Short mmCIF file of C-alpha atoms in Angstrom, two decimals:
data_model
loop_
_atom_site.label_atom_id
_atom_site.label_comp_id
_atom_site.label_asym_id
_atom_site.label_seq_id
_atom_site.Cartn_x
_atom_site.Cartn_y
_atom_site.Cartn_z
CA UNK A 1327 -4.46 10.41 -56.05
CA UNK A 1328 -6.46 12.23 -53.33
CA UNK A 1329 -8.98 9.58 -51.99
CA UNK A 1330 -11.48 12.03 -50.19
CA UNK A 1331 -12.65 14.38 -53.10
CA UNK A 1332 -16.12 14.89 -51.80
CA UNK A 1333 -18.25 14.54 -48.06
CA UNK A 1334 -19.41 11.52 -49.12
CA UNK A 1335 -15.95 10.06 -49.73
CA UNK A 1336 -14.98 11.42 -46.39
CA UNK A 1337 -17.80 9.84 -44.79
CA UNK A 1338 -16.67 6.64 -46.26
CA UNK A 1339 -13.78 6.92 -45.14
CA UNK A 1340 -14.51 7.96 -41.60
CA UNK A 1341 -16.65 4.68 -41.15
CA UNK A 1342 -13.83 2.24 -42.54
CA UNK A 1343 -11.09 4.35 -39.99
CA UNK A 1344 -13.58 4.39 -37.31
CA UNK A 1345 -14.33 0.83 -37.55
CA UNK A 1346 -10.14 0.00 -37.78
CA UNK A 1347 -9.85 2.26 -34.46
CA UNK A 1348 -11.33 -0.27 -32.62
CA UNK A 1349 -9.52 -3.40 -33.72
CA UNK A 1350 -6.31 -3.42 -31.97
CA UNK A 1351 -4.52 -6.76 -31.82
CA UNK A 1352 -2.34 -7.66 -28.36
CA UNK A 1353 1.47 -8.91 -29.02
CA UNK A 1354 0.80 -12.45 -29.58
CA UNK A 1355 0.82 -14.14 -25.27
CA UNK A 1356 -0.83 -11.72 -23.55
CA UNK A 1357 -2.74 -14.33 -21.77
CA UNK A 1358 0.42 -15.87 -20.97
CA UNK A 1359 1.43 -12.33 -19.16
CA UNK A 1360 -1.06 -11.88 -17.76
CA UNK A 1361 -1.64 -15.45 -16.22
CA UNK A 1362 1.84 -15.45 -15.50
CA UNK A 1363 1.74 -11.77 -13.53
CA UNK A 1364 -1.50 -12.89 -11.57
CA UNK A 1365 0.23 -15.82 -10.18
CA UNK A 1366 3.29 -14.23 -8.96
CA UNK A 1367 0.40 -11.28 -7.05
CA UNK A 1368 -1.05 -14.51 -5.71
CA UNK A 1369 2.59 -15.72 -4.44
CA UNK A 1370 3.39 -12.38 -3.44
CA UNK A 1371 -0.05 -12.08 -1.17
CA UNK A 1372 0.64 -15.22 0.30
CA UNK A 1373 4.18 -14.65 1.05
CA UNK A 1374 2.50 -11.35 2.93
CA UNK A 1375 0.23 -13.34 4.75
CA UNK A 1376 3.13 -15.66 5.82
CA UNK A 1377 4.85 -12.54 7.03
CA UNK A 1378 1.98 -11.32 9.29
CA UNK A 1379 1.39 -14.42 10.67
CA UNK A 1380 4.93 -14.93 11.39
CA UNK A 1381 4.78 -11.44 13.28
CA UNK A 1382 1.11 -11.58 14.62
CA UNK A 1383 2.90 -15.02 16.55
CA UNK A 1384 6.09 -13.42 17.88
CA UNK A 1385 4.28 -10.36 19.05
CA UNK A 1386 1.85 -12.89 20.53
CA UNK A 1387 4.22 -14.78 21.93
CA UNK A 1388 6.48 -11.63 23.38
CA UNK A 1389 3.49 -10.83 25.15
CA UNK A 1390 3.12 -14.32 26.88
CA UNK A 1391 6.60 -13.69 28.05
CA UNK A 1392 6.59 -10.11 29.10
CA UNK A 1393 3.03 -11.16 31.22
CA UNK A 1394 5.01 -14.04 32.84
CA UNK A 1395 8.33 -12.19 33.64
CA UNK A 1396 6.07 -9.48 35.35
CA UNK A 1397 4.32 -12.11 37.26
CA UNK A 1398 7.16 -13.49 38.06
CA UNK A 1399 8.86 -10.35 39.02
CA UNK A 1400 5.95 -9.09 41.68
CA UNK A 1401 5.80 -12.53 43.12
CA UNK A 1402 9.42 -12.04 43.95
CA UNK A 1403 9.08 -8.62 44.95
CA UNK A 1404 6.48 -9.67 47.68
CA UNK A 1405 8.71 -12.76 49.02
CA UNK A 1406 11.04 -10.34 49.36
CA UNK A 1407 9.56 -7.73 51.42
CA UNK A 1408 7.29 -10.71 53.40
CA UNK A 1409 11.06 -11.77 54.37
CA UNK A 1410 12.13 -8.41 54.96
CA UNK A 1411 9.22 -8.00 57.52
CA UNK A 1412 9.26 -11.70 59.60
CA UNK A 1413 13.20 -10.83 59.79
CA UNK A 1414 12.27 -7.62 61.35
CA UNK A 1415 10.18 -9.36 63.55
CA UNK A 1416 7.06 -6.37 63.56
CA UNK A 1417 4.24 -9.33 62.66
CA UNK A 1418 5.71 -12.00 65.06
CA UNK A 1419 4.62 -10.27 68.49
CA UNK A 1420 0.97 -11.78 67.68
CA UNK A 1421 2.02 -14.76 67.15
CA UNK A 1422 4.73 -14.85 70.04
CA UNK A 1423 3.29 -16.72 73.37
CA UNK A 1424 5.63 -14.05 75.72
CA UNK A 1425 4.53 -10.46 75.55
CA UNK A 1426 7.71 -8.54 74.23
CA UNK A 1427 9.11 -5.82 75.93
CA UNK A 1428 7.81 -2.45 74.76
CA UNK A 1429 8.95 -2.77 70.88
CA UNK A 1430 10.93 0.56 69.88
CA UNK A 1431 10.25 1.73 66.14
CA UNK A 1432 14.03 2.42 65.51
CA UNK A 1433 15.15 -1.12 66.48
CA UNK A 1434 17.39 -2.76 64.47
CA UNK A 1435 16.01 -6.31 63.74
CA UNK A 1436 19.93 -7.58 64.81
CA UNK A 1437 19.48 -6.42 68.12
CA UNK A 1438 16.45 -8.99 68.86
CA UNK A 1439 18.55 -12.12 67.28
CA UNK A 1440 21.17 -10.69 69.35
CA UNK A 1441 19.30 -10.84 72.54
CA UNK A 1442 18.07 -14.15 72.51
CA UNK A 1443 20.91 -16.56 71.46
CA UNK A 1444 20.02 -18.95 72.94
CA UNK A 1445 17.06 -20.30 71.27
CA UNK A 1446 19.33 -20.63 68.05
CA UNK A 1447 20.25 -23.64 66.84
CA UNK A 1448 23.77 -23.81 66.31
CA UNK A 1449 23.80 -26.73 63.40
CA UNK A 1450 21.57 -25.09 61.46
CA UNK A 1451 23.20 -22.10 59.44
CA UNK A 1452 20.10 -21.17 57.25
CA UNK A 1453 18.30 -21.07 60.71
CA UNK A 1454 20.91 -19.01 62.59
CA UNK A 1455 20.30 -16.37 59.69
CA UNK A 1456 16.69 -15.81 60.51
CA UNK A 1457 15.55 -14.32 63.65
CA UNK A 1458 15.11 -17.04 66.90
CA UNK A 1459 11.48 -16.36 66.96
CA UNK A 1460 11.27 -17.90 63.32
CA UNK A 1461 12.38 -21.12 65.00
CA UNK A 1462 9.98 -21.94 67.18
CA UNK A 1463 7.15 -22.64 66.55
CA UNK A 1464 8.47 -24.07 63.28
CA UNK A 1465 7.98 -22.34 60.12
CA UNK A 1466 4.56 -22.17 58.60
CA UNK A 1467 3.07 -20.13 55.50
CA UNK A 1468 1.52 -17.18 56.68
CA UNK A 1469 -2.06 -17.67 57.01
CA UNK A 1470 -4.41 -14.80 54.74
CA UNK A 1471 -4.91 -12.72 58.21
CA UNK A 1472 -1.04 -12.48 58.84
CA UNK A 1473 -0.25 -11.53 55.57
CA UNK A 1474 -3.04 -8.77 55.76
CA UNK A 1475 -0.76 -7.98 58.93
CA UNK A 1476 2.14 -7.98 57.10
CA UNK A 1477 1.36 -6.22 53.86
CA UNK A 1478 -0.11 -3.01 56.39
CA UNK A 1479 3.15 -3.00 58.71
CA UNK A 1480 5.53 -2.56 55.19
CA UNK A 1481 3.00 -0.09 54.33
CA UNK A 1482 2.53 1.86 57.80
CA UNK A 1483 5.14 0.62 59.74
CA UNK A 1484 5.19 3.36 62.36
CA UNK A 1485 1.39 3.46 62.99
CA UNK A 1486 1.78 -0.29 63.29
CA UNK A 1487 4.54 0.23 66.21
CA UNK A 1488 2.46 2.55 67.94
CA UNK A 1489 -0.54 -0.19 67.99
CA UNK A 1490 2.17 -2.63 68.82
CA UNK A 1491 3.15 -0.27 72.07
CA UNK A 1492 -0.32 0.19 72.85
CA UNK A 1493 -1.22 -3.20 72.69
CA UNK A 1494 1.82 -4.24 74.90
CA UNK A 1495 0.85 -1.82 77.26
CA UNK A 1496 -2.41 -2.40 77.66
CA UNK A 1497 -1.07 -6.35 78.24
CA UNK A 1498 1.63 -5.66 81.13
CA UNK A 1499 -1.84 -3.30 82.41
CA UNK A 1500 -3.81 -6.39 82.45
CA UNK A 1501 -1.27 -8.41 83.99
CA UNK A 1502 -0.53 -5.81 86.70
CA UNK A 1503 -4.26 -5.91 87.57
CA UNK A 1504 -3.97 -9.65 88.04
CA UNK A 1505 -1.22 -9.94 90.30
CA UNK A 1506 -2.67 -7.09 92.33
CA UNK A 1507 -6.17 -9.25 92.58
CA UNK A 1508 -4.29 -12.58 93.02
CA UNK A 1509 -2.29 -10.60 95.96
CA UNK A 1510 -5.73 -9.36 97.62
CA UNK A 1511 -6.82 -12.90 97.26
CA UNK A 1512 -4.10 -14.57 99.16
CA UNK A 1513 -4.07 -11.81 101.77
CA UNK A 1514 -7.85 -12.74 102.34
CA UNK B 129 -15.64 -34.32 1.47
CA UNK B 130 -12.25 -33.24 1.97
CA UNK B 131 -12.16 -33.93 -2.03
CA UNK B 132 -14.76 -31.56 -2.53
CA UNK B 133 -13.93 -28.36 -0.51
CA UNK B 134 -10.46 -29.04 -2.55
CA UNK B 135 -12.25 -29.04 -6.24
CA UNK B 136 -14.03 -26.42 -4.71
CA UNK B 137 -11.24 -24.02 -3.82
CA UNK B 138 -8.97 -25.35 -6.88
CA UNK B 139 -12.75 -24.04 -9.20
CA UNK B 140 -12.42 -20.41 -7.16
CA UNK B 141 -8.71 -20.05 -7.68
CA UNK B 142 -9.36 -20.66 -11.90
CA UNK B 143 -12.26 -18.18 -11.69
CA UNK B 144 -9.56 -15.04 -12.27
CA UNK B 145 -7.02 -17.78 -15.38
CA UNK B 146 -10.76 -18.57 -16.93
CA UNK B 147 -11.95 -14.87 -16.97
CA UNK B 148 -8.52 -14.30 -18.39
CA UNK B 149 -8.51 -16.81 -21.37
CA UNK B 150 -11.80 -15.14 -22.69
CA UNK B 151 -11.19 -11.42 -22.43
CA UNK B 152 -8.59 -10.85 -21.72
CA UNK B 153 -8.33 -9.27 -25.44
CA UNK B 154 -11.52 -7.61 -24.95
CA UNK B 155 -9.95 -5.85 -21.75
CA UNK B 156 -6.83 -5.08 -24.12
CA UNK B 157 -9.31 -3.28 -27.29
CA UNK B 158 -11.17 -1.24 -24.24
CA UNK B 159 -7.84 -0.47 -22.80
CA UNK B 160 -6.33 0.41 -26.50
CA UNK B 161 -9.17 2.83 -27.37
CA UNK B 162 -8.38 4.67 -24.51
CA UNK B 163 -4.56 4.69 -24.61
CA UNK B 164 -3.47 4.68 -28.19
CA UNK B 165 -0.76 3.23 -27.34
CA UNK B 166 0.13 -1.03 -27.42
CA UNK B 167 2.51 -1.20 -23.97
CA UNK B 168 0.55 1.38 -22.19
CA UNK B 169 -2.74 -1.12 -23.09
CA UNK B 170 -1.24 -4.38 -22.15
CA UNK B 171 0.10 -2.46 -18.67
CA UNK B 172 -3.56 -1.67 -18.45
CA UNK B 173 -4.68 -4.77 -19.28
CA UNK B 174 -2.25 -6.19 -16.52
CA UNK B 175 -3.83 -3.91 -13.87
CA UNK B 176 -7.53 -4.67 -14.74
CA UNK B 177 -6.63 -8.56 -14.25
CA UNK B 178 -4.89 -7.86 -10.71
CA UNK B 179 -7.86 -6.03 -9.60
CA UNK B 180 -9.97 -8.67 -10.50
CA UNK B 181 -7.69 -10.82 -8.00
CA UNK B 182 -8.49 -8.83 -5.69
CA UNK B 183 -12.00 -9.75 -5.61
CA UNK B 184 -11.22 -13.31 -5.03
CA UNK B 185 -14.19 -15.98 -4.42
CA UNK B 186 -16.92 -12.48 -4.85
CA UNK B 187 -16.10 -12.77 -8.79
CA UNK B 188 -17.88 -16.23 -8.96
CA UNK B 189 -21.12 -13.86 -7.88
CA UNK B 190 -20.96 -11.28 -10.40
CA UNK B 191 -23.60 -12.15 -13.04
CA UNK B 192 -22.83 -10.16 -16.50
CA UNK B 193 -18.34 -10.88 -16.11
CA UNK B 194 -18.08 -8.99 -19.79
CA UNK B 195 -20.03 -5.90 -18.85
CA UNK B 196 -18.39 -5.72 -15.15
CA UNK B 197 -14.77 -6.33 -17.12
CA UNK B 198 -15.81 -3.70 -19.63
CA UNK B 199 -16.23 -1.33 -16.56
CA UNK B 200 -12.78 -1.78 -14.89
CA UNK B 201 -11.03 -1.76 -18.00
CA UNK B 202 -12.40 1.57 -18.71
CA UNK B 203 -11.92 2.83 -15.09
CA UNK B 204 -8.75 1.70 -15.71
CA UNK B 205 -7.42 3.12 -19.16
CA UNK B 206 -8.96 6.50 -18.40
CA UNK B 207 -7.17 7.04 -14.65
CA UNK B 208 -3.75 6.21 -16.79
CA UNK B 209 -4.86 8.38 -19.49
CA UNK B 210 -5.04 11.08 -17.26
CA UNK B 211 -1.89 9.93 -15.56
CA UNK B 212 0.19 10.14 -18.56
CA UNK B 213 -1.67 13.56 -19.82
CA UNK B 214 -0.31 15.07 -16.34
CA UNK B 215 2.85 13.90 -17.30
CA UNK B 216 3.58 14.24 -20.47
CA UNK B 217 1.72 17.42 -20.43
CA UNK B 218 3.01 19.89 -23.74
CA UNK B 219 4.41 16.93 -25.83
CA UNK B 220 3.15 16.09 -28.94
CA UNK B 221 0.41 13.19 -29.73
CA UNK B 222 2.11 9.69 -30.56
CA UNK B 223 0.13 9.44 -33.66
CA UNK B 224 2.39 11.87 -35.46
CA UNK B 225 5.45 9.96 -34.95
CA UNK B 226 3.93 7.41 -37.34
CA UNK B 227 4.17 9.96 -40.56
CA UNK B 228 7.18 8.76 -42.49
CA UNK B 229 7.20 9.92 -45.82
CA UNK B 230 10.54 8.52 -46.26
CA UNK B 231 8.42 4.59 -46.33
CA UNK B 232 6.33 2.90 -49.13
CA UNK B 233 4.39 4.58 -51.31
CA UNK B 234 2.74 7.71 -51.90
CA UNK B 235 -0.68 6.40 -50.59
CA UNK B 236 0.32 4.58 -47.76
CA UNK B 237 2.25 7.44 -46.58
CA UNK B 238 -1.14 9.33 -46.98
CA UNK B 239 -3.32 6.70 -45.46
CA UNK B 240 -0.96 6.53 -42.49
CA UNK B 241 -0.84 10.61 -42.08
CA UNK B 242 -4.67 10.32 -42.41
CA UNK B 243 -4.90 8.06 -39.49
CA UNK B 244 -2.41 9.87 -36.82
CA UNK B 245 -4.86 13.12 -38.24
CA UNK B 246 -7.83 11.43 -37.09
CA UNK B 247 -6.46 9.90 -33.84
CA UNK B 248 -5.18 13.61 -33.13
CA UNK B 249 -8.85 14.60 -33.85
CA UNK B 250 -10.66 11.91 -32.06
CA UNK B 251 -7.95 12.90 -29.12
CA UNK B 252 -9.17 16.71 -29.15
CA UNK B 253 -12.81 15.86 -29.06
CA UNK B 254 -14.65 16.86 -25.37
CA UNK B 255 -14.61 13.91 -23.57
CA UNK B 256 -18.55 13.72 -23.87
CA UNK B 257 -18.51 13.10 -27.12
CA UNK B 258 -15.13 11.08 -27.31
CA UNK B 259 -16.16 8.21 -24.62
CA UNK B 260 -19.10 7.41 -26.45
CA UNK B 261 -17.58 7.54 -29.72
CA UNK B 262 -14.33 5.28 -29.14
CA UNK B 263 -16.60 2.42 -27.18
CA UNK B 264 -18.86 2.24 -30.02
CA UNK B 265 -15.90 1.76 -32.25
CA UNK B 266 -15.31 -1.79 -30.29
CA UNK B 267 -17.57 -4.45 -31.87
CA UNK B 268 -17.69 -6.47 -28.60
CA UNK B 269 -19.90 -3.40 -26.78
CA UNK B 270 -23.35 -2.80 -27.77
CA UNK B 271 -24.89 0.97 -27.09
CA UNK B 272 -26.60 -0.24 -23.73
CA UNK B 273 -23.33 -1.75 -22.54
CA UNK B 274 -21.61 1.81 -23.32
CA UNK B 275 -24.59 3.37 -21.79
CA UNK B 276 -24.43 1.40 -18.69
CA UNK B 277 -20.04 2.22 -18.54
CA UNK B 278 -20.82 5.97 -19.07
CA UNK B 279 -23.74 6.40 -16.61
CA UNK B 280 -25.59 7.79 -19.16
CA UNK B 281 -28.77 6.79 -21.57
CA UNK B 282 -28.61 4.73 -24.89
CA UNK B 283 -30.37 7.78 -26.69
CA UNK B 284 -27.13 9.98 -25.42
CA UNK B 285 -24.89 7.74 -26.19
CA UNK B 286 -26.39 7.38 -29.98
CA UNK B 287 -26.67 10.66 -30.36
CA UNK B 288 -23.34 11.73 -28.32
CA UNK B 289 -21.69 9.68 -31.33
CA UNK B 290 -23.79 10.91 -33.98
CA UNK B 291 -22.48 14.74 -32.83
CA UNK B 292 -18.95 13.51 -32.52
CA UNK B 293 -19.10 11.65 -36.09
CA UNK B 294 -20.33 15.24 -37.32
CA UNK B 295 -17.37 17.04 -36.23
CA UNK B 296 -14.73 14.75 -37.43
CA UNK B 297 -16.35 14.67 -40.59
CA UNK B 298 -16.17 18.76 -40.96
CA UNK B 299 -12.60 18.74 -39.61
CA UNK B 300 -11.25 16.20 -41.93
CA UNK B 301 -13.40 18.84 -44.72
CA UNK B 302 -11.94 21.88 -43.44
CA UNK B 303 -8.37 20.00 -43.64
CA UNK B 304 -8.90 18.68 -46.97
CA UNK B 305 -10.43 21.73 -48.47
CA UNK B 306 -7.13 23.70 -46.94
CA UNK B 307 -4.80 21.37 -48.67
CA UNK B 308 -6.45 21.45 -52.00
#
């Protein structure tokens, strides 16, 4: 009954077994599987790439946003404090045609309004809210020079009082020394 | 022109469905005399065919498909071999399962016990001598092709298999002459 009595027999036998090793037969469709499993990879890597687009855009386009709000934001910011200062009325005393009385660093910017009520208009009510010496001459954008000006009073604003005071002074100096040479004149 | 970039990408996305229509059962023999095992070489199979995809339009390029095919299937079957030795490590070879003398007749029974015996031997030769051994059992591979898989020269692989055919031929002696 034994087939492999002898080597040779067994040698026989190994090269028929050895030769059946190697001819394995798929389930009938494996093609079909496989075809079918490489096209829903390719669906699935496109989906992907959908997805990172999709995300690539709306980080892109958060980006856009977040640059423009923060644009926005420090133009605000500096309207604000250019307000802030021309309401204080530090930058207006090179602009104004009267030399102001000495200017005091601890002034509240009501008090000058306050003085000079006159020069309001009383129809206008956005007007009356901004100090008289906005009013006249009439409002203008600030040239580059001014809001130089304006940008180093917020920053400094008690060394720019003190060059304020010294400038006044040296003014009502100037215009002391006039009146005393006009006087010698007339007297001559 | 518009026409022709279509055909053109339509051609590159059949490259992977025309490389599967002709081997893909070549992939599946490679994959099977590795694995010993019919699901575990069509899951194989699978994988080979999805890392083709991944080549994309580069596969067009690659001169000898069979041989490069031949390559990844291996690759393939042998990282999963390992993979399922690591886990199933201790349990016994899938070959015996097949021994049922309660079926057929006495010789079948025999021929069938005979088989799982030399599939447990083939599976306990070194891996030296097995690789060469169980490629040049597929008809589809010539030596050189093996050679080229294994990194190694014809000659070894020739005489790699002779060595390997020598041992399996003593073992099945020794087992027959302890049964007799």
């Amino acid at each position: 009954m034994d087939p492999i009595n002898n080597e040779r027999d067994i040698d026989q036998w190994l090269e028929s077994a050895l030769s059946q090793y190697g001819k394995a037969e798929p389930r009938s469709g494996l093609e079909g599987r496989v075809l079918a499993n490489l096209r829903a990879e390719r669906n699935r890597i496109a989906f992907a790439r959908r997805c990172w687009w999709a995300v690539g855009m709306a980080a892109a386009l958060a980006v856009v946003v977040a640059v423009v709000w923060v644009g926005e934001r420090g133009r605000e910011v500096n309207r604000v404090s250019t307000a802030g200062v021309s309401a204080a009325g530090k930058p207006e005393t090179s602009r104004s045609t009267h030399p102001q009385p000495t200017p005091r660093v601890d002034y509240p910017p009501r008090k000058v309004t306050q003085l000079r009520p006159a020069n309001r208009p009383t129809h206008d009510r956005a007007a009356a809210r901004t100090p008289a010496q906005a009013q006249f001459p009439s409002p203008h954008p600030l040239s580059e020079q001014e809001q130089i000006l304006v940008s180093y009073v917020v920053k400094y604003p008690e060394i720019a009082a003190l060059v304020a005071q010294d400038q006044a002074e040296s003014l009502e100096r100037d215009r002391e020394e006039e009146a005393a040479e006009a006087a010698k004149d007339s007297v001559q | 022109m518009a026409g022709e970039a279509i055909a053109l990408a339509q051609r590159e996305e059949d490259v992977p469905e025309t490389i599967v229509r002709q081997h893909a059962r070549f992939v599946y023999r490679i994959a099977y005399s590795v694995l010993r095992n019919p699901a575990d070489a069509e899951d194989a199979t699978q994988e080979v065919f999805l890392r083709v995809l991944r080549y994309g339009k580069r596969i067009a390029g690659i001169e000898d498909q069979k041989a490069w095919l031949a390559r990844i299937a291996w690759r393939v079957a042998v990282e999963r071999r390992k993979r399922m030795a690591k886990a199933a490590a201790g349990t016994e070879v899938a070959g015996e399962a097949l021994v049922s003398p309660g079926h057929g007749a006495d010789r079948i029974v025999l021929e069938q016990e005979r088989n799982a015996v030399l599939e447990r031997l083939i599976s306990a030769l070194p891996s030296q001598l097995r690789d060469p051994l169980v490629l040049s059992t597929l008809e589809e591979i010539a030596p050189r092709e093996v050679a080229t898989m294994l990194g190694i020269s014809e000659a070894a692989v020739r005489s790699r298999t002779f060595r390997a055919r020598e041992i399996l031929k003593e073992r099945l002696l020794a087992l027959d002459g302890s049964r007799t």
